[in-house]
Amino acid sequence: MNTSPSYLMQTYSRRPVSFTRGHGARLWDAQGVEYLDAIAGVAVTNLGHAHPEIAAAIADQAGKLLHTSNLFRIEWQEQLGQRLCALSGMERAFFCNSGAEANEAALKLARLHANARQVVQPLVLVMENSFHGRTLATLAATGNPAVQRGFEPLVPGFVRVPYDDIEAVRELAAQTADIVAVLIEPVQGEGGVHAASASYLRALRQLCDERGWLMMMDEVQTGMGRTGAWFGFQHAGIVPDVITLAKGLGNGVPIGACLARGAAASLFSPGHHASTFGGNPLVCRVGCTVLDIMEREQLPARAAVLGRRLLAGLQATLGDHPDVVSIRGLGLMAGIELNRRCGELVGRALDEQRLLITVTRDTTLRLLPALICDEAQIDEIVVRVARLLATPAARQKTHEELQA
Ligand SMILES: *Cc1c(COP(=O)(O)O)cnc(C)c1O
């Protein structure tokens, strides 16, 4: 059952549950019922709910200064930019308020890059099954017809290839000289939790170098430790030209960032791009506090350890389950693909297991627990997911059975 509050546009089918309080990986509703959160606000609250240091930073900064506009220097923004660049190998940062906006900034860099090279009809190479956001340009970049339907005409200038397939990229490159950039996620989260192979990303990096394409990594979901490294591209030992961040960067305060190095870092000059709210003292101070905590507690490495435990646990309990097609993931991004559409599991997980999960691409149950979970909580997630899939109600008819 979904509720549709009548004064809100119906962009979401919401569960009829509302949380009033959280602590770490736990949430409570208004009746005091406790839930275990295995999605962290869709890869946002990586440090858990109500983290005392984040709360203190917000309160202190709110009492000093929230916003001055980017017409003036903002010390917290400069510090955050410098620290993110040091961690990622980038050189300059632009701050905005969301993942889609970070990608918009990257796409505008690609257009300026094309302009400098006098490419009149530039193309950005994007992937099947990708997700880059819901603004007009980012939904055109997104490889999911459901996101695009009804919003035609789409922003032009994108060409699409299958993910993790270097031959497809080479073939396209042989057909057109208009490609100026590639936009890609190191792990496709919304696309069903698929990781690109390291060899593919290295070959793609090489192709970008040969052709003068900007390699732009959408790290909105994978960045900030989620995959067991600070950034997903680091697993492949490459460095992109542009990266975009958002979700985990603010642990719940809205902040996005587009980082670049080399020539791409100097493409924007005054007048090219802007954001009224972007990078204000509040969100940037929170971003710095997120980095303080992550560095001190070595959370990217923790995510790698916990992620291995999560995948091993899922494999041990569900590896032989008749409905399970595949169990995959990287760090604390895990997907369990079933042989059927399983959207109904989200509500049943809440009601029956007091567990927050998501389902992507209709058939993949996705887990994105906070990086601060302890071992017992990771094990508890496995137990509840296994119980969810073990109960008879989960045995809906498979596709083949329906055909028969
Ligand atoms: C969530 C997401 C976005 C969009 O971020 P918003 O903050 O919702 O605009 C873009 N790219 C990826 C990979 C994402 O997971």
Short mmCIF file of C-alpha atoms and ligand atoms in Angstrom, two decimals:
data_model
loop_
_atom_site.label_atom_id
_atom_site.label_comp_id
_atom_site.label_asym_id
_atom_site.label_seq_id
_atom_site.Cartn_x
_atom_site.Cartn_y
_atom_site.Cartn_z
CA MET A 1 0.00 0.00 0.00
CA ASN A 2 1.31 3.42 -0.93
CA THR A 3 0.17 6.71 0.47
CA SER A 4 -0.07 9.78 -1.74
CA PRO A 5 -0.06 12.92 0.37
CA SER A 6 -2.41 15.17 -1.58
CA TYR A 7 -0.30 18.32 -1.45
CA LEU A 8 2.87 16.68 -2.77
CA MET A 9 3.49 16.00 -6.44
CA GLN A 10 3.36 12.28 -7.04
CA THR A 11 6.99 11.74 -7.96
CA TYR A 12 7.43 8.89 -5.48
CA SER A 13 5.36 5.92 -4.45
CA ARG A 14 6.04 6.21 -0.76
CA ARG A 15 5.78 3.55 1.90
CA PRO A 16 3.28 4.44 4.64
CA VAL A 17 6.08 4.59 7.21
CA SER A 18 7.64 7.76 8.56
CA PHE A 19 10.74 7.78 10.71
CA THR A 20 11.13 10.28 13.49
CA ARG A 21 14.53 9.37 14.91
CA GLY A 22 17.72 7.56 13.96
CA HIS A 23 20.98 6.42 15.50
CA GLY A 24 23.76 4.83 13.49
CA ALA A 25 22.17 2.15 11.33
CA ARG A 26 18.92 2.11 13.30
CA LEU A 27 15.70 4.06 12.75
CA TRP A 28 12.50 4.46 14.79
CA ASP A 29 9.01 5.36 13.60
CA ALA A 30 6.50 7.49 15.47
CA GLN A 31 5.21 4.39 17.34
CA GLY A 32 8.74 3.62 18.55
CA VAL A 33 9.17 0.56 16.31
CA GLU A 34 12.85 -0.04 15.55
CA TYR A 35 14.16 -0.73 12.03
CA LEU A 36 17.56 -1.73 10.65
CA ASP A 37 18.64 0.55 7.80
CA ALA A 38 20.42 -1.30 4.97
CA ILE A 39 20.17 1.54 2.43
CA ALA A 40 21.46 4.63 4.29
CA GLY A 41 19.09 7.00 2.51
CA VAL A 42 20.31 5.53 -0.82
CA ALA A 43 24.07 5.74 -0.14
CA VAL A 44 23.83 9.14 1.60
CA THR A 45 24.09 8.69 5.36
CA ASN A 46 27.34 6.73 5.13
CA LEU A 47 28.26 7.70 8.71
CA GLY A 48 24.86 6.66 10.03
CA HIS A 49 21.99 8.70 11.38
CA ALA A 50 22.40 11.45 13.98
CA HIS A 51 26.19 11.26 14.06
CA PRO A 52 27.13 13.45 17.06
CA GLU A 53 30.09 15.16 15.32
CA ILE A 54 28.01 15.98 12.26
CA ALA A 55 25.21 17.29 14.46
CA ALA A 56 27.67 19.43 16.43
CA ALA A 57 29.26 20.83 13.25
CA ILE A 58 25.83 21.76 11.86
CA ALA A 59 24.74 23.41 15.11
CA ASP A 60 27.98 25.33 15.55
CA GLN A 61 28.07 26.55 11.95
CA ALA A 62 24.37 27.51 12.02
CA GLY A 63 25.14 29.73 14.97
CA LYS A 64 27.97 31.43 13.08
CA LEU A 65 27.25 31.72 9.37
CA LEU A 66 25.14 29.75 6.88
CA HIS A 67 25.46 31.57 3.61
CA THR A 68 27.23 34.50 2.01
CA SER A 69 27.05 33.60 -1.74
CA ASN A 70 30.00 32.73 -3.95
CA LEU A 71 30.73 36.41 -4.52
CA PHE A 72 33.09 36.08 -1.55
CA ARG A 73 35.74 33.62 -0.46
CA ILE A 74 34.42 30.76 1.64
CA GLU A 75 37.10 29.16 3.79
CA TRP A 76 35.28 25.87 4.39
CA GLN A 77 34.74 25.50 0.63
CA GLU A 78 38.44 26.08 -0.04
CA GLN A 79 39.41 23.53 2.60
CA LEU A 80 36.97 20.93 1.30
CA GLY A 81 38.09 21.48 -2.29
CA GLN A 82 41.72 21.07 -1.32
CA ARG A 83 41.10 17.91 0.69
CA LEU A 84 38.94 16.25 -1.97
CA CYS A 85 41.54 17.03 -4.63
CA ALA A 86 44.30 15.53 -2.47
CA LEU A 87 42.27 12.33 -1.97
CA SER A 88 41.24 11.95 -5.62
CA GLY A 89 44.18 13.27 -7.64
CA MET A 90 42.08 16.14 -8.98
CA GLU A 91 43.14 19.80 -9.02
CA ARG A 92 40.04 22.00 -8.77
CA ALA A 93 36.48 21.66 -7.46
CA PHE A 94 33.11 23.22 -8.27
CA PHE A 95 30.45 22.82 -5.57
CA CYS A 96 26.73 22.42 -6.18
CA ASN A 97 23.81 20.80 -4.38
CA SER A 98 23.15 17.37 -5.87
CA GLY A 99 24.44 14.54 -8.03
CA ALA A 100 22.55 15.63 -11.13
CA GLU A 101 23.97 19.12 -10.80
CA ALA A 102 27.48 17.75 -10.42
CA ASN A 103 26.97 15.82 -13.67
CA GLU A 104 25.54 18.93 -15.36
CA ALA A 105 28.78 20.72 -14.48
CA ALA A 106 30.79 17.83 -15.96
CA LEU A 107 28.68 17.88 -19.14
CA LYS A 108 29.22 21.63 -19.47
CA LEU A 109 32.98 21.01 -19.14
CA ALA A 110 32.68 18.49 -21.99
CA ARG A 111 30.96 21.14 -24.15
CA LEU A 112 33.72 23.68 -23.41
CA HIS A 113 36.33 21.03 -24.15
CA ALA A 114 34.61 20.45 -27.53
CA ASN A 115 34.47 24.15 -28.17
CA ALA A 116 38.19 24.52 -27.54
CA ARG A 117 38.80 21.71 -30.03
CA GLN A 118 36.35 23.21 -32.53
CA VAL A 119 34.09 20.18 -32.55
CA VAL A 120 30.76 21.63 -33.66
CA GLN A 121 28.45 18.67 -32.94
CA PRO A 122 30.13 17.11 -29.91
CA LEU A 123 29.10 13.74 -28.53
CA VAL A 124 29.47 12.38 -25.00
CA LEU A 125 29.79 8.63 -24.83
CA VAL A 126 27.47 7.11 -22.21
CA MET A 127 26.57 3.57 -21.19
CA GLU A 128 23.55 1.32 -21.36
CA ASN A 129 21.90 0.87 -17.94
CA SER A 130 23.57 4.02 -16.60
CA PHE A 131 22.02 6.51 -14.21
CA HIS A 132 23.16 10.12 -14.06
CA GLY A 133 20.17 12.06 -12.69
CA ARG A 134 16.82 13.59 -13.59
CA THR A 135 17.60 17.02 -15.04
CA LEU A 136 17.06 17.34 -18.79
CA ALA A 137 20.69 16.73 -19.73
CA THR A 138 21.37 14.02 -17.14
CA LEU A 139 18.20 12.10 -17.99
CA ALA A 140 19.31 12.15 -21.63
CA ALA A 141 22.65 10.71 -20.48
CA THR A 142 20.85 8.05 -18.42
CA GLY A 143 20.56 4.62 -20.07
CA ASN A 144 17.05 3.80 -18.93
CA PRO A 145 14.07 4.47 -21.22
CA ALA A 146 11.74 4.63 -18.22
CA VAL A 147 13.55 7.76 -16.99
CA GLN A 148 13.28 9.43 -20.41
CA ARG A 149 9.73 8.52 -21.43
CA GLY A 150 7.50 11.57 -21.83
CA PHE A 151 10.33 14.09 -21.69
CA GLU A 152 11.22 14.15 -25.39
CA PRO A 153 12.81 15.91 -27.16
CA LEU A 154 15.87 14.74 -25.25
CA VAL A 155 18.97 16.91 -24.99
CA PRO A 156 21.08 15.83 -27.97
CA GLY A 157 24.77 15.01 -27.95
CA PHE A 158 24.93 11.53 -26.40
CA VAL A 159 25.91 8.20 -27.95
CA ARG A 160 25.48 4.96 -26.07
CA VAL A 161 27.38 1.68 -25.89
CA PRO A 162 27.02 -1.46 -23.74
CA TYR A 163 28.77 -1.22 -20.36
CA ASP A 164 32.12 -2.92 -19.77
CA ASP A 165 32.62 -3.62 -23.50
CA ILE A 166 35.76 -1.96 -24.86
CA GLU A 167 35.25 -3.31 -28.40
CA ALA A 168 31.95 -1.44 -28.63
CA VAL A 169 33.76 1.78 -27.72
CA ARG A 170 36.49 1.14 -30.28
CA GLU A 171 33.93 0.46 -33.01
CA LEU A 172 32.09 3.69 -32.31
CA ALA A 173 35.32 5.66 -32.13
CA ALA A 174 36.18 4.38 -35.59
CA GLN A 175 32.87 5.71 -36.95
CA THR A 176 32.90 9.27 -35.59
CA ALA A 177 35.42 11.95 -34.75
CA ASP A 178 32.88 13.93 -32.73
CA ILE A 179 33.23 12.16 -29.38
CA VAL A 180 34.77 14.53 -26.82
CA ALA A 181 34.16 12.78 -23.50
CA VAL A 182 33.01 9.62 -21.75
CA LEU A 183 30.67 9.68 -18.75
CA ILE A 184 30.64 6.43 -16.78
CA GLU A 185 29.96 4.98 -13.33
CA PRO A 186 32.65 2.62 -11.96
CA VAL A 187 29.80 0.53 -10.53
CA GLN A 188 26.30 0.97 -11.92
CA GLY A 189 24.17 1.30 -8.81
CA GLU A 190 20.71 2.15 -10.15
CA GLY A 191 21.50 -0.13 -13.11
CA GLY A 192 21.45 -3.22 -10.88
CA VAL A 193 24.86 -3.20 -9.10
CA HIS A 194 27.23 -4.02 -11.96
CA ALA A 195 30.94 -3.21 -11.61
CA ALA A 196 33.10 -2.41 -14.62
CA SER A 197 36.22 -4.59 -14.80
CA ALA A 198 39.55 -2.94 -13.97
CA SER A 199 40.96 -3.96 -17.35
CA TYR A 200 38.06 -2.26 -19.12
CA LEU A 201 38.52 0.99 -17.19
CA ARG A 202 42.27 0.94 -17.94
CA ALA A 203 41.63 0.36 -21.64
CA LEU A 204 39.05 3.14 -21.62
CA ARG A 205 41.55 5.47 -19.95
CA GLN A 206 44.06 4.68 -22.68
CA LEU A 207 41.51 5.33 -25.41
CA CYS A 208 40.61 8.67 -23.81
CA ASP A 209 44.32 9.62 -23.83
CA GLU A 210 44.78 8.60 -27.45
CA ARG A 211 41.66 10.42 -28.64
CA GLY A 212 41.75 13.48 -26.39
CA TRP A 213 38.44 12.56 -24.71
CA LEU A 214 37.70 13.67 -21.17
CA MET A 215 37.26 10.65 -18.92
CA MET A 216 34.43 11.67 -16.59
CA MET A 217 33.55 9.35 -13.71
CA ASP A 218 30.16 9.60 -12.07
CA GLU A 219 31.11 8.77 -8.47
CA VAL A 220 27.89 10.21 -7.04
CA GLN A 221 26.97 6.83 -5.52
CA THR A 222 30.32 5.02 -5.52
CA GLY A 223 32.45 7.84 -4.13
CA MET A 224 33.24 8.62 -0.49
CA GLY A 225 34.29 5.14 0.52
CA ARG A 226 31.20 3.24 -0.59
CA THR A 227 33.07 0.66 -2.70
CA GLY A 228 35.91 0.05 -0.22
CA ALA A 229 38.18 2.75 -1.66
CA TRP A 230 37.78 6.52 -1.44
CA PHE A 231 36.60 6.47 -5.07
CA GLY A 232 35.52 3.60 -7.30
CA PHE A 233 38.04 4.40 -10.05
CA GLN A 234 40.90 3.74 -7.62
CA HIS A 235 40.26 -0.02 -7.82
CA ALA A 236 41.43 0.15 -11.45
CA GLY A 237 44.57 2.19 -10.70
CA ILE A 238 43.56 4.94 -13.12
CA VAL A 239 42.89 8.66 -12.68
CA PRO A 240 39.96 10.24 -14.59
CA ASP A 241 39.95 13.84 -15.84
CA VAL A 242 36.67 14.72 -14.14
CA ILE A 243 34.80 13.14 -11.23
CA THR A 244 31.40 13.95 -9.78
CA LEU A 245 30.37 13.46 -6.16
CA ALA A 246 27.28 14.02 -4.03
CA LYS A 247 25.40 11.44 -1.95
CA GLY A 248 27.86 10.45 0.83
CA LEU A 249 29.75 13.74 0.76
CA GLY A 250 27.35 15.53 3.12
CA ASN A 251 25.93 12.60 5.12
CA GLY A 252 22.48 14.09 4.53
CA VAL A 253 23.09 17.78 3.94
CA PRO A 254 22.67 18.51 0.21
CA ILE A 255 26.05 18.95 -1.46
CA GLY A 256 27.49 17.93 -4.81
CA ALA A 257 30.90 18.48 -6.36
CA CYS A 258 32.50 18.30 -9.77
CA LEU A 259 36.29 17.87 -9.59
CA ALA A 260 38.72 18.07 -12.48
CA ARG A 261 42.41 17.95 -13.25
CA GLY A 262 44.65 18.99 -16.13
CA ALA A 263 43.18 21.16 -18.87
CA ALA A 264 39.63 20.29 -17.71
CA ALA A 265 40.32 22.02 -14.37
CA SER A 266 40.77 25.38 -16.12
CA LEU A 267 37.90 25.26 -18.64
CA PHE A 268 35.45 27.24 -16.51
CA SER A 269 36.07 30.97 -16.20
CA PRO A 270 33.84 33.56 -14.48
CA GLY A 271 30.41 33.62 -16.11
CA HIS A 272 30.50 30.04 -17.37
CA HIS A 273 28.81 28.34 -14.46
CA ALA A 274 27.41 29.18 -11.04
CA SER A 275 25.28 28.08 -8.12
CA THR A 276 23.64 30.33 -5.53
CA PHE A 277 23.66 27.76 -2.73
CA GLY A 278 26.57 25.65 -3.95
CA GLY A 279 29.41 25.19 -1.48
CA ASN A 280 28.03 27.35 1.31
CA PRO A 281 29.80 27.41 4.70
CA LEU A 282 27.33 24.99 6.29
CA VAL A 283 27.50 22.16 3.76
CA CYS A 284 31.25 22.50 3.21
CA ARG A 285 31.96 22.40 6.91
CA VAL A 286 29.86 19.24 7.13
CA GLY A 287 31.82 17.83 4.16
CA CYS A 288 35.06 18.53 6.02
CA THR A 289 33.67 16.87 9.14
CA VAL A 290 32.69 13.82 7.05
CA LEU A 291 36.31 13.64 5.84
CA ASP A 292 37.64 14.04 9.41
CA ILE A 293 35.59 11.07 10.58
CA MET A 294 36.28 8.93 7.52
CA GLU A 295 40.03 9.52 7.73
CA ARG A 296 40.22 8.94 11.46
CA GLU A 297 38.19 5.72 11.33
CA GLN A 298 39.63 4.62 7.98
CA LEU A 299 36.12 3.99 6.71
CA PRO A 300 36.97 3.20 3.07
CA ALA A 301 39.08 0.26 4.30
CA ARG A 302 36.32 -0.66 6.77
CA ALA A 303 33.80 -0.69 3.90
CA ALA A 304 36.04 -3.15 2.04
CA VAL A 305 36.18 -5.50 5.06
CA LEU A 306 32.47 -5.23 5.83
CA GLY A 307 31.59 -5.56 2.15
CA ARG A 308 33.46 -8.85 1.90
CA ARG A 309 31.66 -10.06 5.02
CA LEU A 310 28.28 -9.02 3.60
CA LEU A 311 28.85 -10.74 0.25
CA ALA A 312 30.24 -13.88 1.90
CA GLY A 313 27.24 -14.00 4.25
CA LEU A 314 24.75 -13.55 1.42
CA GLN A 315 26.54 -16.17 -0.65
CA ALA A 316 26.53 -18.66 2.24
CA THR A 317 22.83 -18.23 3.06
CA LEU A 318 21.37 -17.51 -0.39
CA GLY A 319 23.86 -18.93 -2.87
CA ASP A 320 21.71 -22.05 -3.39
CA HIS A 321 18.33 -20.30 -3.20
CA PRO A 322 16.21 -21.34 -6.20
CA ASP A 323 15.14 -17.76 -6.96
CA VAL A 324 18.62 -16.20 -6.76
CA VAL A 325 20.32 -15.65 -10.11
CA SER A 326 23.41 -13.83 -8.89
CA ILE A 327 24.91 -12.18 -5.82
CA ARG A 328 27.39 -9.42 -6.60
CA GLY A 329 28.86 -6.19 -5.32
CA LEU A 330 31.87 -4.11 -4.45
CA GLY A 331 32.50 -2.82 -0.95
CA LEU A 332 29.21 -1.95 0.70
CA MET A 333 27.22 -1.97 -2.55
CA ALA A 334 25.55 -5.35 -2.86
CA GLY A 335 22.96 -6.70 -5.28
CA ILE A 336 20.97 -9.93 -5.18
CA GLU A 337 19.42 -10.57 -8.56
CA LEU A 338 16.30 -12.72 -8.54
CA ASN A 339 14.66 -14.61 -11.39
CA ARG A 340 11.54 -12.43 -11.11
CA ARG A 341 10.34 -8.91 -10.50
CA CYS A 342 10.64 -8.35 -6.77
CA GLY A 343 9.52 -4.77 -6.02
CA GLU A 344 7.08 -6.13 -3.46
CA LEU A 345 10.03 -7.14 -1.25
CA VAL A 346 10.66 -3.54 -0.22
CA GLY A 347 7.35 -3.29 1.66
CA ARG A 348 7.59 -6.81 2.99
CA ALA A 349 11.11 -6.20 4.30
CA LEU A 350 9.80 -3.20 6.21
CA ASP A 351 6.67 -4.87 7.56
CA GLU A 352 7.98 -8.36 8.25
CA GLN A 353 11.70 -7.89 8.88
CA ARG A 354 11.88 -4.24 10.01
CA LEU A 355 14.58 -3.82 7.39
CA LEU A 356 15.12 -1.05 4.81
CA ILE A 357 16.17 -2.33 1.39
CA THR A 358 15.73 -1.13 -2.20
CA VAL A 359 15.04 -2.93 -5.47
CA THR A 360 16.65 -1.70 -8.69
CA ARG A 361 15.86 -2.62 -12.25
CA ASP A 362 12.83 -4.59 -11.00
CA THR A 363 14.73 -7.78 -10.22
CA THR A 364 17.73 -6.81 -8.06
CA LEU A 365 17.49 -6.41 -4.31
CA ARG A 366 20.09 -3.79 -3.39
CA LEU A 367 21.86 -3.19 -0.07
CA LEU A 368 23.82 -0.01 0.76
CA PRO A 369 24.45 -0.12 4.51
CA ALA A 370 26.20 2.71 6.34
CA LEU A 371 29.98 2.39 6.48
CA ILE A 372 29.87 2.68 10.30
CA CYS A 373 27.91 -0.57 10.72
CA ASP A 374 29.52 -3.11 13.01
CA GLU A 375 29.97 -6.79 12.13
CA ALA A 376 26.86 -7.79 14.08
CA GLN A 377 24.72 -5.38 12.09
CA ILE A 378 26.07 -6.67 8.78
CA ASP A 379 25.31 -10.23 9.92
CA GLU A 380 21.85 -9.15 11.03
CA ILE A 381 21.16 -7.69 7.56
CA VAL A 382 22.10 -11.06 6.05
CA VAL A 383 19.82 -12.91 8.48
CA ARG A 384 16.85 -10.65 7.73
CA VAL A 385 17.33 -10.77 3.95
CA ALA A 386 17.57 -14.57 4.13
CA ARG A 387 14.38 -14.74 6.23
CA LEU A 388 12.66 -12.39 3.77
CA LEU A 389 13.49 -14.65 0.83
CA ALA A 390 12.70 -17.81 2.80
CA THR A 391 9.12 -16.98 3.70
CA PRO A 392 6.47 -18.53 1.44
CA ALA A 393 5.03 -15.17 0.34
CA ALA A 394 8.31 -14.55 -1.44
CA ARG A 395 7.60 -17.52 -3.68
CA GLN A 396 5.74 -15.69 -6.39
CA LYS A 397 5.54 -17.33 -9.80
CA THR A 398 8.72 -17.05 -11.82
CA HIS A 399 8.69 -15.70 -15.34
CA GLU A 400 8.93 -19.22 -16.78
CA GLU A 401 6.10 -20.46 -14.60
CA LEU A 402 3.90 -17.59 -15.76
CA GLN A 403 4.66 -18.43 -19.39
CA ALA A 404 3.76 -22.10 -18.90
C1 LIG B 1 21.89 9.28 -7.29
C2 LIG B 1 22.74 9.40 -8.49
C3 LIG B 1 22.73 10.56 -9.30
C4 LIG B 1 21.76 11.69 -9.08
O1 LIG B 1 21.97 12.36 -7.88
P1 LIG B 1 20.84 13.38 -7.33
O2 LIG B 1 21.46 13.96 -6.11
O3 LIG B 1 19.61 12.57 -7.08
O4 LIG B 1 20.63 14.39 -8.40
C5 LIG B 1 23.62 10.62 -10.35
N1 LIG B 1 24.46 9.61 -10.60
C6 LIG B 1 24.49 8.48 -9.87
C7 LIG B 1 25.48 7.41 -10.19
C8 LIG B 1 23.62 8.33 -8.80
O5 LIG B 1 23.63 7.20 -8.09
#
